[in-house]
GROMACS .gro file of C-alpha atoms in nm:
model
  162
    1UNK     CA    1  -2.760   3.961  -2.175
    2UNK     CA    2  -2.644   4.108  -1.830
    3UNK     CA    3  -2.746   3.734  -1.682
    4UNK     CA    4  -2.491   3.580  -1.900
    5UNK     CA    5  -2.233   3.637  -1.662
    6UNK     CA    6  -2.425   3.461  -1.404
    7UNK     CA    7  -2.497   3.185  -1.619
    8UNK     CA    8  -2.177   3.141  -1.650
    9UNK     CA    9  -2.037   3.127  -1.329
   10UNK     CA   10  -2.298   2.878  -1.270
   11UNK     CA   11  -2.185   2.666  -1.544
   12UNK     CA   12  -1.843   2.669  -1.430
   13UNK     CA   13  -1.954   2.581  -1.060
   14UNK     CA   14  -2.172   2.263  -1.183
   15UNK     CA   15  -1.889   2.122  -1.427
   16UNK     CA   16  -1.597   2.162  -1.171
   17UNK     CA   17  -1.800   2.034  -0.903
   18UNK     CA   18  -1.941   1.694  -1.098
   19UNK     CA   19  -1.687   1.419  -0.980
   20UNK     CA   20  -1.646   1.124  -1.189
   21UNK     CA   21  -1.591   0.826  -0.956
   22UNK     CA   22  -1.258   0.677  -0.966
   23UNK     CA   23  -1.193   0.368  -1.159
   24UNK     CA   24  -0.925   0.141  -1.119
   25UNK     CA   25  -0.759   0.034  -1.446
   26UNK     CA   26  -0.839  -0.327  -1.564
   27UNK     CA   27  -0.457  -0.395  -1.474
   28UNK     CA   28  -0.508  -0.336  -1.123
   29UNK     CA   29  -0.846  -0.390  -1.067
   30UNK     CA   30  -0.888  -0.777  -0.898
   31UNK     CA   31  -0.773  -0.963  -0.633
   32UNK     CA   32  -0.366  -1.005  -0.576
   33UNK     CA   33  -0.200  -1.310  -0.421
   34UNK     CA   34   0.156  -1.236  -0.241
   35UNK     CA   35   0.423  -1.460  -0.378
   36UNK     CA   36   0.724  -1.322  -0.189
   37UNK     CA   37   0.862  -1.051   0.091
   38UNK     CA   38   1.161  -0.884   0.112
   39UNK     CA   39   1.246  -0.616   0.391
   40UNK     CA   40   1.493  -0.419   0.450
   41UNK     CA   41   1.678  -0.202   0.730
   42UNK     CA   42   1.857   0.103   0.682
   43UNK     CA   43   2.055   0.260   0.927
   44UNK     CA   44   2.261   0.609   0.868
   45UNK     CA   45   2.108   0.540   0.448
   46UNK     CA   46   2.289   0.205   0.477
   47UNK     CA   47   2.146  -0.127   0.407
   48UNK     CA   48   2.187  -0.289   0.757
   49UNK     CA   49   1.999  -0.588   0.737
   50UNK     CA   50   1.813  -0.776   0.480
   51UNK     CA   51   1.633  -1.108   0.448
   52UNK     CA   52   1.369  -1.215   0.189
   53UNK     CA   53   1.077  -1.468   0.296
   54UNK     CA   54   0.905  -1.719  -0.005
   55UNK     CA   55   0.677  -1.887   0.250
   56UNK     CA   56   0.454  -1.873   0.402
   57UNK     CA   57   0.199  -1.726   0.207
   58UNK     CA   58  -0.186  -1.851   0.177
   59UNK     CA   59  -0.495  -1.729   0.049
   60UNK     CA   60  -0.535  -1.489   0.331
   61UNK     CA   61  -0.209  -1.315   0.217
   62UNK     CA   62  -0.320  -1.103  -0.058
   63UNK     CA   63  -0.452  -0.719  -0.208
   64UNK     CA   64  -0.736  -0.696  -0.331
   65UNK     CA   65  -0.825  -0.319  -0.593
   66UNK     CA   66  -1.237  -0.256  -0.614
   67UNK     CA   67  -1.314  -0.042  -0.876
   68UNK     CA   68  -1.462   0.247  -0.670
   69UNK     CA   69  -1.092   0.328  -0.534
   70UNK     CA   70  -1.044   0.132  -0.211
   71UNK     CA   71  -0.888  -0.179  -0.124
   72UNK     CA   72  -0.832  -0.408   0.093
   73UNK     CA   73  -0.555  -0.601   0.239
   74UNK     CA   74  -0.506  -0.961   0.397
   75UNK     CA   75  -0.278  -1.114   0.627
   76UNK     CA   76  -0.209  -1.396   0.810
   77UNK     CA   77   0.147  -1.414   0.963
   78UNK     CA   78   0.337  -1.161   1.139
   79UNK     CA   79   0.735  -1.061   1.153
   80UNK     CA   80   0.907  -1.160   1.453
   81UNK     CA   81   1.107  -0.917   1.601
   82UNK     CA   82   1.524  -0.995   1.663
   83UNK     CA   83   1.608  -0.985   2.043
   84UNK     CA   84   1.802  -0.676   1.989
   85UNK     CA   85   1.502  -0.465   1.806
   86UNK     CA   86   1.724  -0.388   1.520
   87UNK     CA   87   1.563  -0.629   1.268
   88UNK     CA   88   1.362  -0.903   1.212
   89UNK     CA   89   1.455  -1.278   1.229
   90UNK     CA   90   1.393  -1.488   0.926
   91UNK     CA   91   1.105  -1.677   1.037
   92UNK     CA   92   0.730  -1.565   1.105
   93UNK     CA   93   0.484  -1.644   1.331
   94UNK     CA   94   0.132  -1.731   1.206
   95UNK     CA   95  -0.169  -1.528   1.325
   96UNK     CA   96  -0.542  -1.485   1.291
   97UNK     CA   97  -0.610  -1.372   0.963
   98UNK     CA   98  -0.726  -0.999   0.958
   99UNK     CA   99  -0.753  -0.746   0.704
  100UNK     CA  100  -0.679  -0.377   0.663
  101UNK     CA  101  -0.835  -0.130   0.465
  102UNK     CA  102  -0.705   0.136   0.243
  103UNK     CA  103  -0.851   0.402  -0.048
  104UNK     CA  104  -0.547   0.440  -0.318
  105UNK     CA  105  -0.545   0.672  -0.586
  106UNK     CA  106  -0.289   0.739  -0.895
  107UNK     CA  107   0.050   0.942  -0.904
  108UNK     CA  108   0.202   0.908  -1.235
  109UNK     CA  109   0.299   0.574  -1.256
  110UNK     CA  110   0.196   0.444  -0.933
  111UNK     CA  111  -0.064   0.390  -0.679
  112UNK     CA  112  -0.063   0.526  -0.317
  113UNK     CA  113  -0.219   0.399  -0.062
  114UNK     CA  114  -0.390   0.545   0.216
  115UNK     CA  115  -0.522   0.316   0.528
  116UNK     CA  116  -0.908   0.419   0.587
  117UNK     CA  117  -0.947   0.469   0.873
  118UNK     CA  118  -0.627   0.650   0.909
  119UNK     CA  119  -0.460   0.578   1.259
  120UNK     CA  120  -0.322   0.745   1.452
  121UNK     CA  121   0.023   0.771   1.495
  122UNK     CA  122   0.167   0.754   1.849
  123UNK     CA  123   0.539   0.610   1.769
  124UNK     CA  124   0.646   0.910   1.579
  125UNK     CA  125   0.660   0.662   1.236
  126UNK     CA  126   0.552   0.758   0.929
  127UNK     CA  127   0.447   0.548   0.597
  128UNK     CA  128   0.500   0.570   0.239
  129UNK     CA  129   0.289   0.303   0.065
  130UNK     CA  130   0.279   0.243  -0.340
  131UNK     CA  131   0.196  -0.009  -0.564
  132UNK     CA  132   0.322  -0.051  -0.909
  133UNK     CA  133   0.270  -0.319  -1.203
  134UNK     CA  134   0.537  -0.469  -1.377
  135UNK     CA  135   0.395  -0.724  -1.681
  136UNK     CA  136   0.205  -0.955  -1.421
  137UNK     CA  137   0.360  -0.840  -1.107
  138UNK     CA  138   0.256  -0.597  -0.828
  139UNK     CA  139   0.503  -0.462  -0.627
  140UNK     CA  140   0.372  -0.296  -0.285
  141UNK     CA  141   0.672  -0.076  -0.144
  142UNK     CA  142   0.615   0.045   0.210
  143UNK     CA  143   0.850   0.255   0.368
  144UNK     CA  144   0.852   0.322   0.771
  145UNK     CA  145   1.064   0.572   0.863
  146UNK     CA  146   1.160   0.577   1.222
  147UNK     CA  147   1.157   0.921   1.500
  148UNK     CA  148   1.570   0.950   1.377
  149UNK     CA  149   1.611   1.097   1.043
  150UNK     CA  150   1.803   0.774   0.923
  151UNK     CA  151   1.677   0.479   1.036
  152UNK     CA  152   1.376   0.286   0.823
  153UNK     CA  153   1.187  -0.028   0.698
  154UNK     CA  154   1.122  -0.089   0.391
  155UNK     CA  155   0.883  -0.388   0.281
  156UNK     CA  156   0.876  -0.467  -0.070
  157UNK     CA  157   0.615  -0.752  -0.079
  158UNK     CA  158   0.513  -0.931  -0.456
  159UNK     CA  159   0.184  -1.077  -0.577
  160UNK     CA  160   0.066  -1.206  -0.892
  161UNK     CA  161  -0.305  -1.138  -1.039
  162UNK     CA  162  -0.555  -1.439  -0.967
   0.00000   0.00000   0.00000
């Protein structure tokens, strides 16, 4: 009887310590293909510039959700910058395809992502990045916010399941 106590605690240690691995829900889990981009500029919490871009996605432009709680990202185009810095123009410029890796887990109704590795942030931006699922829609909202408390980017980009 006066190990019971101990048993106990021991109990309690083992069952709060066993970790079920994280599974992604059928909905998410698969590969995504990006169907559309639309950013967005704020300045002083006002929209100051917006433009949305249909094209030009491939194959290489997509999110892929593993089961285990990672994913990764593809890309192959980049935003070109406006002369004056403030925005981007409405064409892109087409790169070597890369990828970018990132572990995500649940909050409520969403998904946030987290880049692994996580880099390090010399500009003084930070990122909020989600994913949601609407029917057969994902919607991955990334917010930058800038060094001044109202200036930011936000990137809502749209795939569809394959």
């Amino acid at each position: 009887m006066k190990y019971l106590p101990v048993v106990l605690i021991v109990l309690s240690i083992a069952f709060v310590s066993c970790k079920k691995e994280q599974q992604a829900p059928a909905a998410l889990s698969g590969k995504w293909q990006e169907t559309k981009l639309v950013v967005y500029v704020f300045s002083a919490n006002a929209v100051s510039w917006d433009t949305t871009y249909l094209t030009p996605f491939t194959s290489f432009d997509y999110l892929q959700f593993n089961d285990n709680g990672t994913s990764v990202s593809g890309s192959d185009f980049y935003l070109i910058g406006a002369p004056n810095g403030l925005s981007y123009l409405k064409t892109t410029q087409a790169i070597t395809p890369g990828t970018y890796n990132f572990d995500y887990s649940a909050y409520g109704s969403v998904y946030v992502l987290t880049p692994n590795p996580n880099p390090v942030n010399y500009a003084g931006v930070t990122t909020a990045d989600t994913v949601s699922i609407k029917g057969n829609t994902l919607l991955q909202h990334v917010v930058d916010y800038g060094p001044g408390p109202e200036s930011k980017l936000v990137f809502d980009s749209y795939f569809i399941k394959q």
